[in-house]
Amino acid sequence: RFAKVQKKPTDLVRCIRYHPTDATCFASAGDDGVVRIWKVRENVVQQTVEKASVQLHNFFDAHPSPIHSLVFHPSFEKCLITASRTVKLWNFVAKEEILSVPVYAHHATSVDIWSAPQSVSATLVVGNVEGVIITWSLEITPIGVKVLTVVPRAAECNDLVCALIVY
């Protein structure tokens, strides 16, 4: 069964991501620049799921322009990364911006992050509308984020970078 949440018809949702360690949590974002954190609740009757409900758990204004991509950090459960004209790292529970980095002349279309389990090092990868892929080496600790290196790389094609997955 599907849970339906009503929104204004003009609010285009551009991205949805489940939390990597909390299966009841996901985030959405879109043209209004707002990140919404949702919780899925299941009504269980006699060990079967009767219906699921989705509840808005938290939200915050992340960007003044549309958000095209977002991703949760795989190791830091309160960290979320959003991509628009800038890429921002957030403590989404406290609604605090941790870091903001530019994406050069145009907005980002896709973002992902890779980190080994329990590691403070991470690689942030962003694709933008110019066909450029930018990587940042980050050091993320409970007390802050340190940008170690930034490497812009030309994409293999000049088309819009629409989807990017880090392996």
JSON list of N, CA, C and O in Angstrom, two decimals, residues 105-163:
[
{"chain": "A", "resi": 105, "resn": "ALA", "atom": "N", "xyz": [30.67, 27.69, -11.71]},
{"chain": "A", "resi": 105, "resn": "ALA", "atom": "CA", "xyz": [29.75, 28.64, -12.35]},
{"chain": "A", "resi": 105, "resn": "ALA", "atom": "C", "xyz": [28.27, 28.25, -12.29]},
{"chain": "A", "resi": 105, "resn": "ALA", "atom": "O", "xyz": [27.42, 29.11, -12.32]},
{"chain": "A", "resi": 106, "resn": "HIS", "atom": "N", "xyz": [27.98, 26.97, -12.23]},
{"chain": "A", "resi": 106, "resn": "HIS", "atom": "CA", "xyz": [26.58, 26.53, -12.30]},
{"chain": "A", "resi": 106, "resn": "HIS", "atom": "C", "xyz": [26.23, 25.64, -11.13]},
{"chain": "A", "resi": 106, "resn": "HIS", "atom": "O", "xyz": [27.06, 25.30, -10.32]},
{"chain": "A", "resi": 107, "resn": "HIS", "atom": "N", "xyz": [24.97, 25.25, -11.09]},
{"chain": "A", "resi": 107, "resn": "HIS", "atom": "CA", "xyz": [24.52, 24.43, -9.96]},
{"chain": "A", "resi": 107, "resn": "HIS", "atom": "C", "xyz": [24.87, 22.96, -10.15]},
{"chain": "A", "resi": 107, "resn": "HIS", "atom": "O", "xyz": [25.09, 22.48, -11.25]},
{"chain": "A", "resi": 108, "resn": "ALA", "atom": "N", "xyz": [24.92, 22.28, -9.01]},
{"chain": "A", "resi": 108, "resn": "ALA", "atom": "CA", "xyz": [25.20, 20.84, -9.00]},
{"chain": "A", "resi": 108, "resn": "ALA", "atom": "C", "xyz": [23.95, 20.09, -9.40]},
{"chain": "A", "resi": 108, "resn": "ALA", "atom": "O", "xyz": [22.83, 20.50, -9.10]},
{"chain": "A", "resi": 109, "resn": "THR", "atom": "N", "xyz": [24.15, 18.99, -10.09]},
{"chain": "A", "resi": 109, "resn": "THR", "atom": "CA", "xyz": [23.02, 18.14, -10.48]},
{"chain": "A", "resi": 109, "resn": "THR", "atom": "C", "xyz": [23.00, 16.82, -9.72]},
{"chain": "A", "resi": 109, "resn": "THR", "atom": "O", "xyz": [21.99, 16.15, -9.68]},
{"chain": "A", "resi": 110, "resn": "SER", "atom": "N", "xyz": [24.16, 16.45, -9.15]},
{"chain": "A", "resi": 110, "resn": "SER", "atom": "CA", "xyz": [24.23, 15.17, -8.46]},
{"chain": "A", "resi": 110, "resn": "SER", "atom": "C", "xyz": [25.33, 15.22, -7.42]},
{"chain": "A", "resi": 110, "resn": "SER", "atom": "O", "xyz": [26.35, 15.87, -7.62]},
{"chain": "A", "resi": 111, "resn": "VAL", "atom": "N", "xyz": [25.11, 14.51, -6.30]},
{"chain": "A", "resi": 111, "resn": "VAL", "atom": "CA", "xyz": [26.11, 14.48, -5.23]},
{"chain": "A", "resi": 111, "resn": "VAL", "atom": "C", "xyz": [26.10, 13.09, -4.60]},
{"chain": "A", "resi": 111, "resn": "VAL", "atom": "O", "xyz": [25.06, 12.44, -4.50]},
{"chain": "A", "resi": 112, "resn": "ASP", "atom": "N", "xyz": [27.28, 12.64, -4.20]},
{"chain": "A", "resi": 112, "resn": "ASP", "atom": "CA", "xyz": [27.38, 11.40, -3.43]},
{"chain": "A", "resi": 112, "resn": "ASP", "atom": "C", "xyz": [28.63, 11.49, -2.56]},
{"chain": "A", "resi": 112, "resn": "ASP", "atom": "O", "xyz": [29.50, 12.34, -2.77]},
{"chain": "A", "resi": 113, "resn": "ILE", "atom": "N", "xyz": [28.71, 10.60, -1.58]},
{"chain": "A", "resi": 113, "resn": "ILE", "atom": "CA", "xyz": [29.85, 10.60, -0.66]},
{"chain": "A", "resi": 113, "resn": "ILE", "atom": "C", "xyz": [30.21, 9.16, -0.36]},
{"chain": "A", "resi": 113, "resn": "ILE", "atom": "O", "xyz": [29.35, 8.28, -0.31]},
{"chain": "A", "resi": 114, "resn": "TRP", "atom": "N", "xyz": [31.51, 8.93, -0.22]},
{"chain": "A", "resi": 114, "resn": "TRP", "atom": "CA", "xyz": [31.98, 7.60, 0.15]},
{"chain": "A", "resi": 114, "resn": "TRP", "atom": "C", "xyz": [32.91, 7.73, 1.34]},
{"chain": "A", "resi": 114, "resn": "TRP", "atom": "O", "xyz": [33.74, 8.63, 1.42]},
{"chain": "A", "resi": 115, "resn": "SER", "atom": "N", "xyz": [32.73, 6.82, 2.28]},
{"chain": "A", "resi": 115, "resn": "SER", "atom": "CA", "xyz": [33.58, 6.78, 3.46]},
{"chain": "A", "resi": 115, "resn": "SER", "atom": "C", "xyz": [33.64, 5.35, 3.95]},
{"chain": "A", "resi": 115, "resn": "SER", "atom": "O", "xyz": [32.62, 4.65, 3.98]},
{"chain": "A", "resi": 116, "resn": "ALA", "atom": "N", "xyz": [34.84, 4.90, 4.29]},
{"chain": "A", "resi": 116, "resn": "ALA", "atom": "CA", "xyz": [34.96, 3.57, 4.88]},
{"chain": "A", "resi": 116, "resn": "ALA", "atom": "C", "xyz": [34.30, 3.57, 6.25]},
{"chain": "A", "resi": 116, "resn": "ALA", "atom": "O", "xyz": [34.26, 4.61, 6.92]},
{"chain": "A", "resi": 117, "resn": "PRO", "atom": "N", "xyz": [33.75, 2.45, 6.70]},
{"chain": "A", "resi": 117, "resn": "PRO", "atom": "CA", "xyz": [33.12, 2.40, 8.01]},
{"chain": "A", "resi": 117, "resn": "PRO", "atom": "C", "xyz": [34.06, 2.88, 9.12]},
{"chain": "A", "resi": 117, "resn": "PRO", "atom": "O", "xyz": [35.24, 2.54, 9.12]},
{"chain": "A", "resi": 118, "resn": "GLN", "atom": "N", "xyz": [33.54, 3.71, 10.00]},
{"chain": "A", "resi": 118, "resn": "GLN", "atom": "CA", "xyz": [34.26, 4.25, 11.16]},
{"chain": "A", "resi": 118, "resn": "GLN", "atom": "C", "xyz": [35.45, 5.14, 10.78]},
{"chain": "A", "resi": 118, "resn": "GLN", "atom": "O", "xyz": [36.29, 5.43, 11.61]},
{"chain": "A", "resi": 119, "resn": "SER", "atom": "N", "xyz": [35.53, 5.59, 9.53]},
{"chain": "A", "resi": 119, "resn": "SER", "atom": "CA", "xyz": [36.63, 6.43, 9.10]},
{"chain": "A", "resi": 119, "resn": "SER", "atom": "C", "xyz": [36.24, 7.90, 9.19]},
{"chain": "A", "resi": 119, "resn": "SER", "atom": "O", "xyz": [35.08, 8.26, 8.97]},
{"chain": "A", "resi": 120, "resn": "VAL", "atom": "N", "xyz": [37.20, 8.77, 9.47]},
{"chain": "A", "resi": 120, "resn": "VAL", "atom": "CA", "xyz": [36.94, 10.21, 9.46]},
{"chain": "A", "resi": 120, "resn": "VAL", "atom": "C", "xyz": [37.17, 10.79, 8.08]},
{"chain": "A", "resi": 120, "resn": "VAL", "atom": "O", "xyz": [36.77, 11.91, 7.80]},
{"chain": "A", "resi": 121, "resn": "SER", "atom": "N", "xyz": [37.82, 10.04, 7.19]},
{"chain": "A", "resi": 121, "resn": "SER", "atom": "CA", "xyz": [38.07, 10.50, 5.82]},
{"chain": "A", "resi": 121, "resn": "SER", "atom": "C", "xyz": [36.89, 10.16, 4.93]},
{"chain": "A", "resi": 121, "resn": "SER", "atom": "O", "xyz": [36.28, 9.11, 5.07]},
{"chain": "A", "resi": 122, "resn": "ALA", "atom": "N", "xyz": [36.58, 11.07, 4.02]},
{"chain": "A", "resi": 122, "resn": "ALA", "atom": "CA", "xyz": [35.48, 10.85, 3.09]},
{"chain": "A", "resi": 122, "resn": "ALA", "atom": "C", "xyz": [35.82, 11.51, 1.76]},
{"chain": "A", "resi": 122, "resn": "ALA", "atom": "O", "xyz": [36.59, 12.47, 1.70]},
{"chain": "A", "resi": 123, "resn": "THR", "atom": "N", "xyz": [35.23, 10.99, 0.69]},
{"chain": "A", "resi": 123, "resn": "THR", "atom": "CA", "xyz": [35.35, 11.60, -0.63]},
{"chain": "A", "resi": 123, "resn": "THR", "atom": "C", "xyz": [33.97, 12.05, -1.06]},
{"chain": "A", "resi": 123, "resn": "THR", "atom": "O", "xyz": [33.06, 11.24, -1.18]},
{"chain": "A", "resi": 124, "resn": "LEU", "atom": "N", "xyz": [33.83, 13.35, -1.25]},
{"chain": "A", "resi": 124, "resn": "LEU", "atom": "CA", "xyz": [32.58, 13.95, -1.72]},
{"chain": "A", "resi": 124, "resn": "LEU", "atom": "C", "xyz": [32.71, 14.17, -3.21]},
{"chain": "A", "resi": 124, "resn": "LEU", "atom": "O", "xyz": [33.72, 14.72, -3.68]},
{"chain": "A", "resi": 125, "resn": "VAL", "atom": "N", "xyz": [31.73, 13.71, -4.00]},
{"chain": "A", "resi": 125, "resn": "VAL", "atom": "CA", "xyz": [31.78, 13.82, -5.45]},
{"chain": "A", "resi": 125, "resn": "VAL", "atom": "C", "xyz": [30.53, 14.55, -5.92]},
{"chain": "A", "resi": 125, "resn": "VAL", "atom": "O", "xyz": [29.42, 14.23, -5.51]},
{"chain": "A", "resi": 126, "resn": "VAL", "atom": "N", "xyz": [30.73, 15.56, -6.79]},
{"chain": "A", "resi": 126, "resn": "VAL", "atom": "CA", "xyz": [29.62, 16.38, -7.28]},
{"chain": "A", "resi": 126, "resn": "VAL", "atom": "C", "xyz": [29.73, 16.50, -8.79]},
{"chain": "A", "resi": 126, "resn": "VAL", "atom": "O", "xyz": [30.82, 16.72, -9.32]},
{"chain": "A", "resi": 127, "resn": "GLY", "atom": "N", "xyz": [28.61, 16.37, -9.48]},
{"chain": "A", "resi": 127, "resn": "GLY", "atom": "CA", "xyz": [28.54, 16.64, -10.91]},
{"chain": "A", "resi": 127, "resn": "GLY", "atom": "C", "xyz": [27.76, 17.92, -11.12]},
{"chain": "A", "resi": 127, "resn": "GLY", "atom": "O", "xyz": [26.79, 18.17, -10.41]},
{"chain": "A", "resi": 128, "resn": "ASN", "atom": "N", "xyz": [28.18, 18.77, -12.08]},
{"chain": "A", "resi": 128, "resn": "ASN", "atom": "CA", "xyz": [27.43, 19.99, -12.33]},
{"chain": "A", "resi": 128, "resn": "ASN", "atom": "C", "xyz": [26.97, 20.07, -13.78]},
{"chain": "A", "resi": 128, "resn": "ASN", "atom": "O", "xyz": [27.28, 19.20, -14.60]},
{"chain": "A", "resi": 129, "resn": "VAL", "atom": "N", "xyz": [26.20, 21.11, -14.12]},
{"chain": "A", "resi": 129, "resn": "VAL", "atom": "CA", "xyz": [25.59, 21.21, -15.45]},
{"chain": "A", "resi": 129, "resn": "VAL", "atom": "C", "xyz": [26.61, 21.50, -16.55]},
{"chain": "A", "resi": 129, "resn": "VAL", "atom": "O", "xyz": [26.28, 21.39, -17.72]},
{"chain": "A", "resi": 130, "resn": "GLU", "atom": "N", "xyz": [27.83, 21.84, -16.19]},
{"chain": "A", "resi": 130, "resn": "GLU", "atom": "CA", "xyz": [28.88, 22.06, -17.18]},
{"chain": "A", "resi": 130, "resn": "GLU", "atom": "C", "xyz": [29.56, 20.76, -17.60]},
{"chain": "A", "resi": 130, "resn": "GLU", "atom": "O", "xyz": [30.49, 20.77, -18.40]},
{"chain": "A", "resi": 131, "resn": "GLY", "atom": "N", "xyz": [29.13, 19.62, -17.04]},
{"chain": "A", "resi": 131, "resn": "GLY", "atom": "CA", "xyz": [29.75, 18.35, -17.35]},
{"chain": "A", "resi": 131, "resn": "GLY", "atom": "C", "xyz": [31.04, 18.13, -16.59]},
{"chain": "A", "resi": 131, "resn": "GLY", "atom": "O", "xyz": [31.88, 17.34, -16.99]},
{"chain": "A", "resi": 132, "resn": "VAL", "atom": "N", "xyz": [31.21, 18.83, -15.47]},
{"chain": "A", "resi": 132, "resn": "VAL", "atom": "CA", "xyz": [32.40, 18.71, -14.65]},
{"chain": "A", "resi": 132, "resn": "VAL", "atom": "C", "xyz": [32.07, 17.89, -13.41]},
{"chain": "A", "resi": 132, "resn": "VAL", "atom": "O", "xyz": [31.03, 18.08, -12.78]},
{"chain": "A", "resi": 133, "resn": "ILE", "atom": "N", "xyz": [32.96, 16.98, -13.06]},
{"chain": "A", "resi": 133, "resn": "ILE", "atom": "CA", "xyz": [32.85, 16.24, -11.82]},
{"chain": "A", "resi": 133, "resn": "ILE", "atom": "C", "xyz": [33.92, 16.77, -10.88]},
{"chain": "A", "resi": 133, "resn": "ILE", "atom": "O", "xyz": [35.09, 16.88, -11.25]},
{"chain": "A", "resi": 134, "resn": "ILE", "atom": "N", "xyz": [33.52, 17.14, -9.69]},
{"chain": "A", "resi": 134, "resn": "ILE", "atom": "CA", "xyz": [34.42, 17.72, -8.70]},
{"chain": "A", "resi": 134, "resn": "ILE", "atom": "C", "xyz": [34.49, 16.77, -7.51]},
{"chain": "A", "resi": 134, "resn": "ILE", "atom": "O", "xyz": [33.45, 16.29, -7.05]},
{"chain": "A", "resi": 135, "resn": "THR", "atom": "N", "xyz": [35.69, 16.49, -7.04]},
{"chain": "A", "resi": 135, "resn": "THR", "atom": "CA", "xyz": [35.84, 15.66, -5.85]},
{"chain": "A", "resi": 135, "resn": "THR", "atom": "C", "xyz": [36.51, 16.46, -4.74]},
{"chain": "A", "resi": 135, "resn": "THR", "atom": "O", "xyz": [37.40, 17.26, -5.01]},
{"chain": "A", "resi": 136, "resn": "TRP", "atom": "N", "xyz": [36.04, 16.25, -3.54]},
{"chain": "A", "resi": 136, "resn": "TRP", "atom": "CA", "xyz": [36.64, 16.84, -2.36]},
{"chain": "A", "resi": 136, "resn": "TRP", "atom": "C", "xyz": [37.06, 15.72, -1.44]},
{"chain": "A", "resi": 136, "resn": "TRP", "atom": "O", "xyz": [36.29, 14.79, -1.19]},
{"chain": "A", "resi": 137, "resn": "SER", "atom": "N", "xyz": [38.27, 15.78, -0.92]},
{"chain": "A", "resi": 137, "resn": "SER", "atom": "CA", "xyz": [38.69, 14.88, 0.15]},
{"chain": "A", "resi": 137, "resn": "SER", "atom": "C", "xyz": [38.41, 15.61, 1.45]},
{"chain": "A", "resi": 137, "resn": "SER", "atom": "O", "xyz": [38.89, 16.73, 1.66]},
{"chain": "A", "resi": 138, "resn": "LEU", "atom": "N", "xyz": [37.63, 14.99, 2.31]},
{"chain": "A", "resi": 138, "resn": "LEU", "atom": "CA", "xyz": [37.22, 15.63, 3.55]},
{"chain": "A", "resi": 138, "resn": "LEU", "atom": "C", "xyz": [37.68, 14.81, 4.75]},
{"chain": "A", "resi": 138, "resn": "LEU", "atom": "O", "xyz": [37.85, 13.60, 4.66]},
{"chain": "A", "resi": 139, "resn": "GLU", "atom": "N", "xyz": [37.85, 15.49, 5.85]},
{"chain": "A", "resi": 139, "resn": "GLU", "atom": "CA", "xyz": [38.06, 14.84, 7.13]},
{"chain": "A", "resi": 139, "resn": "GLU", "atom": "C", "xyz": [36.91, 15.30, 8.02]},
{"chain": "A", "resi": 139, "resn": "GLU", "atom": "O", "xyz": [36.79, 16.49, 8.31]},
{"chain": "A", "resi": 140, "resn": "ILE", "atom": "N", "xyz": [36.05, 14.37, 8.39]},
{"chain": "A", "resi": 140, "resn": "ILE", "atom": "CA", "xyz": [34.86, 14.71, 9.16]},
{"chain": "A", "resi": 140, "resn": "ILE", "atom": "C", "xyz": [34.98, 14.09, 10.55]},
{"chain": "A", "resi": 140, "resn": "ILE", "atom": "O", "xyz": [35.16, 12.89, 10.68]},
{"chain": "A", "resi": 141, "resn": "THR", "atom": "N", "xyz": [34.89, 14.93, 11.55]},
{"chain": "A", "resi": 141, "resn": "THR", "atom": "CA", "xyz": [34.95, 14.47, 12.94]},
{"chain": "A", "resi": 141, "resn": "THR", "atom": "C", "xyz": [33.78, 15.09, 13.68]},
{"chain": "A", "resi": 141, "resn": "THR", "atom": "O", "xyz": [33.14, 16.02, 13.18]},
{"chain": "A", "resi": 142, "resn": "PRO", "atom": "N", "xyz": [33.48, 14.62, 14.89]},
{"chain": "A", "resi": 142, "resn": "PRO", "atom": "CA", "xyz": [32.38, 15.22, 15.65]},
{"chain": "A", "resi": 142, "resn": "PRO", "atom": "C", "xyz": [32.57, 16.71, 15.94]},
{"chain": "A", "resi": 142, "resn": "PRO", "atom": "O", "xyz": [31.61, 17.42, 16.18]},
{"chain": "A", "resi": 143, "resn": "ILE", "atom": "N", "xyz": [33.81, 17.20, 15.86]},
{"chain": "A", "resi": 143, "resn": "ILE", "atom": "CA", "xyz": [34.03, 18.62, 16.14]},
{"chain": "A", "resi": 143, "resn": "ILE", "atom": "C", "xyz": [34.09, 19.49, 14.90]},
{"chain": "A", "resi": 143, "resn": "ILE", "atom": "O", "xyz": [34.16, 20.71, 14.99]},
{"chain": "A", "resi": 144, "resn": "GLY", "atom": "N", "xyz": [34.05, 18.91, 13.70]},
{"chain": "A", "resi": 144, "resn": "GLY", "atom": "CA", "xyz": [34.05, 19.73, 12.50]},
{"chain": "A", "resi": 144, "resn": "GLY", "atom": "C", "xyz": [34.47, 18.99, 11.25]},
{"chain": "A", "resi": 144, "resn": "GLY", "atom": "O", "xyz": [34.71, 17.80, 11.27]},
{"chain": "A", "resi": 145, "resn": "VAL", "atom": "N", "xyz": [34.54, 19.76, 10.14]},
{"chain": "A", "resi": 145, "resn": "VAL", "atom": "CA", "xyz": [34.90, 19.22, 8.84]},
{"chain": "A", "resi": 145, "resn": "VAL", "atom": "C", "xyz": [36.09, 20.00, 8.31]},
{"chain": "A", "resi": 145, "resn": "VAL", "atom": "O", "xyz": [36.12, 21.22, 8.37]},
{"chain": "A", "resi": 146, "resn": "LYS", "atom": "N", "xyz": [37.06, 19.29, 7.79]},
{"chain": "A", "resi": 146, "resn": "LYS", "atom": "CA", "xyz": [38.24, 19.92, 7.21]},
{"chain": "A", "resi": 146, "resn": "LYS", "atom": "C", "xyz": [38.33, 19.47, 5.75]},
{"chain": "A", "resi": 146, "resn": "LYS", "atom": "O", "xyz": [38.30, 18.27, 5.46]},
{"chain": "A", "resi": 147, "resn": "VAL", "atom": "N", "xyz": [38.41, 20.44, 4.83]},
{"chain": "A", "resi": 147, "resn": "VAL", "atom": "CA", "xyz": [38.57, 20.12, 3.41]},
{"chain": "A", "resi": 147, "resn": "VAL", "atom": "C", "xyz": [40.05, 19.91, 3.16]},
{"chain": "A", "resi": 147, "resn": "VAL", "atom": "O", "xyz": [40.86, 20.81, 3.38]},
{"chain": "A", "resi": 148, "resn": "LEU", "atom": "N", "xyz": [40.42, 18.72, 2.70]},
{"chain": "A", "resi": 148, "resn": "LEU", "atom": "CA", "xyz": [41.83, 18.39, 2.48]},
{"chain": "A", "resi": 148, "resn": "LEU", "atom": "C", "xyz": [42.27, 18.74, 1.06]},
{"chain": "A", "resi": 148, "resn": "LEU", "atom": "O", "xyz": [43.29, 19.37, 0.86]},
{"chain": "A", "resi": 149, "resn": "THR", "atom": "N", "xyz": [41.50, 18.31, 0.05]},
{"chain": "A", "resi": 149, "resn": "THR", "atom": "CA", "xyz": [41.84, 18.62, -1.34]},
{"chain": "A", "resi": 149, "resn": "THR", "atom": "C", "xyz": [40.57, 18.78, -2.16]},
{"chain": "A", "resi": 149, "resn": "THR", "atom": "O", "xyz": [39.53, 18.21, -1.84]},
{"chain": "A", "resi": 150, "resn": "VAL", "atom": "N", "xyz": [40.66, 19.57, -3.22]},
{"chain": "A", "resi": 150, "resn": "VAL", "atom": "CA", "xyz": [39.56, 19.74, -4.18]},
{"chain": "A", "resi": 150, "resn": "VAL", "atom": "C", "xyz": [40.14, 19.44, -5.56]},
{"chain": "A", "resi": 150, "resn": "VAL", "atom": "O", "xyz": [41.15, 20.03, -5.95]},
{"chain": "A", "resi": 151, "resn": "VAL", "atom": "N", "xyz": [39.48, 18.53, -6.30]},
{"chain": "A", "resi": 151, "resn": "VAL", "atom": "CA", "xyz": [39.99, 18.15, -7.62]},
{"chain": "A", "resi": 151, "resn": "VAL", "atom": "C", "xyz": [38.85, 18.22, -8.63]},
{"chain": "A", "resi": 151, "resn": "VAL", "atom": "O", "xyz": [38.00, 17.34, -8.67]},
{"chain": "A", "resi": 152, "resn": "PRO", "atom": "N", "xyz": [38.80, 19.29, -9.47]},
{"chain": "A", "resi": 152, "resn": "PRO", "atom": "CA", "xyz": [37.80, 19.29, -10.55]},
{"chain": "A", "resi": 152, "resn": "PRO", "atom": "C", "xyz": [38.29, 18.43, -11.71]},
{"chain": "A", "resi": 152, "resn": "PRO", "atom": "O", "xyz": [39.46, 18.47, -12.06]},
{"chain": "A", "resi": 153, "resn": "ARG", "atom": "N", "xyz": [37.41, 17.64, -12.27]},
{"chain": "A", "resi": 153, "resn": "ARG", "atom": "CA", "xyz": [37.77, 16.77, -13.40]},
{"chain": "A", "resi": 153, "resn": "ARG", "atom": "C", "xyz": [36.69, 16.91, -14.47]},
{"chain": "A", "resi": 153, "resn": "ARG", "atom": "O", "xyz": [35.51, 16.94, -14.16]},
{"chain": "A", "resi": 154, "resn": "ALA", "atom": "N", "xyz": [37.12, 16.97, -15.71]},
{"chain": "A", "resi": 154, "resn": "ALA", "atom": "CA", "xyz": [36.16, 17.02, -16.81]},
{"chain": "A", "resi": 154, "resn": "ALA", "atom": "C", "xyz": [35.48, 15.67, -16.95]},
{"chain": "A", "resi": 154, "resn": "ALA", "atom": "O", "xyz": [36.13, 14.63, -16.86]},
{"chain": "A", "resi": 155, "resn": "ALA", "atom": "N", "xyz": [34.18, 15.70, -17.14]},
{"chain": "A", "resi": 155, "resn": "ALA", "atom": "CA", "xyz": [33.44, 14.45, -17.32]},
{"chain": "A", "resi": 155, "resn": "ALA", "atom": "C", "xyz": [33.77, 13.88, -18.70]},
{"chain": "A", "resi": 155, "resn": "ALA", "atom": "O", "xyz": [34.28, 14.56, -19.57]},
{"chain": "A", "resi": 156, "resn": "GLU", "atom": "N", "xyz": [33.46, 12.61, -18.89]},
{"chain": "A", "resi": 156, "resn": "GLU", "atom": "CA", "xyz": [33.76, 11.95, -20.16]},
{"chain": "A", "resi": 156, "resn": "GLU", "atom": "C", "xyz": [32.90, 12.45, -21.30]},
{"chain": "A", "resi": 156, "resn": "GLU", "atom": "O", "xyz": [33.23, 12.30, -22.44]},
{"chain": "A", "resi": 157, "resn": "CYS", "atom": "N", "xyz": [31.75, 13.03, -20.95]},
{"chain": "A", "resi": 157, "resn": "CYS", "atom": "CA", "xyz": [30.89, 13.56, -22.00]},
{"chain": "A", "resi": 157, "resn": "CYS", "atom": "C", "xyz": [30.48, 14.98, -21.60]},
{"chain": "A", "resi": 157, "resn": "CYS", "atom": "O", "xyz": [30.64, 15.39, -20.46]},
{"chain": "A", "resi": 158, "resn": "ASN", "atom": "N", "xyz": [29.95, 15.73, -22.54]},
{"chain": "A", "resi": 158, "resn": "ASN", "atom": "CA", "xyz": [29.55, 17.10, -22.26]},
{"chain": "A", "resi": 158, "resn": "ASN", "atom": "C", "xyz": [28.09, 17.21, -21.86]},
{"chain": "A", "resi": 158, "resn": "ASN", "atom": "O", "xyz": [27.57, 18.29, -21.69]},
{"chain": "A", "resi": 159, "resn": "ASP", "atom": "N", "xyz": [27.40, 16.08, -21.74]},
{"chain": "A", "resi": 159, "resn": "ASP", "atom": "CA", "xyz": [25.99, 16.09, -21.38]},
{"chain": "A", "resi": 159, "resn": "ASP", "atom": "C", "xyz": [25.83, 16.39, -19.90]},
{"chain": "A", "resi": 159, "resn": "ASP", "atom": "O", "xyz": [26.75, 16.30, -19.11]},
{"chain": "A", "resi": 160, "resn": "LEU", "atom": "N", "xyz": [24.62, 16.74, -19.55]},
{"chain": "A", "resi": 160, "resn": "LEU", "atom": "CA", "xyz": [24.26, 17.00, -18.17]},
{"chain": "A", "resi": 160, "resn": "LEU", "atom": "C", "xyz": [24.55, 15.77, -17.32]},
{"chain": "A", "resi": 160, "resn": "LEU", "atom": "O", "xyz": [24.16, 14.66, -17.66]},
{"chain": "A", "resi": 161, "resn": "VAL", "atom": "N", "xyz": [25.26, 15.97, -16.23]},
{"chain": "A", "resi": 161, "resn": "VAL", "atom": "CA", "xyz": [25.54, 14.86, -15.30]},
{"chain": "A", "resi": 161, "resn": "VAL", "atom": "C", "xyz": [24.28, 14.66, -14.47]},
{"chain": "A", "resi": 161, "resn": "VAL", "atom": "O", "xyz": [23.95, 15.48, -13.64]},
{"chain": "A", "resi": 162, "resn": "CYS", "atom": "N", "xyz": [23.55, 13.59, -14.72]},
{"chain": "A", "resi": 162, "resn": "CYS", "atom": "CA", "xyz": [22.25, 13.40, -14.08]},
{"chain": "A", "resi": 162, "resn": "CYS", "atom": "C", "xyz": [22.30, 12.47, -12.88]},
{"chain": "A", "resi": 162, "resn": "CYS", "atom": "O", "xyz": [21.53, 12.63, -11.95]},
{"chain": "A", "resi": 163, "resn": "ALA", "atom": "N", "xyz": [23.14, 11.48, -12.90]},
{"chain": "A", "resi": 163, "resn": "ALA", "atom": "CA", "xyz": [23.18, 10.53, -11.79]},
{"chain": "A", "resi": 163, "resn": "ALA", "atom": "C", "xyz": [24.63, 10.12, -11.56]},
{"chain": "A", "resi": 163, "resn": "ALA", "atom": "O", "xyz": [25.37, 9.91, -12.50]}
]
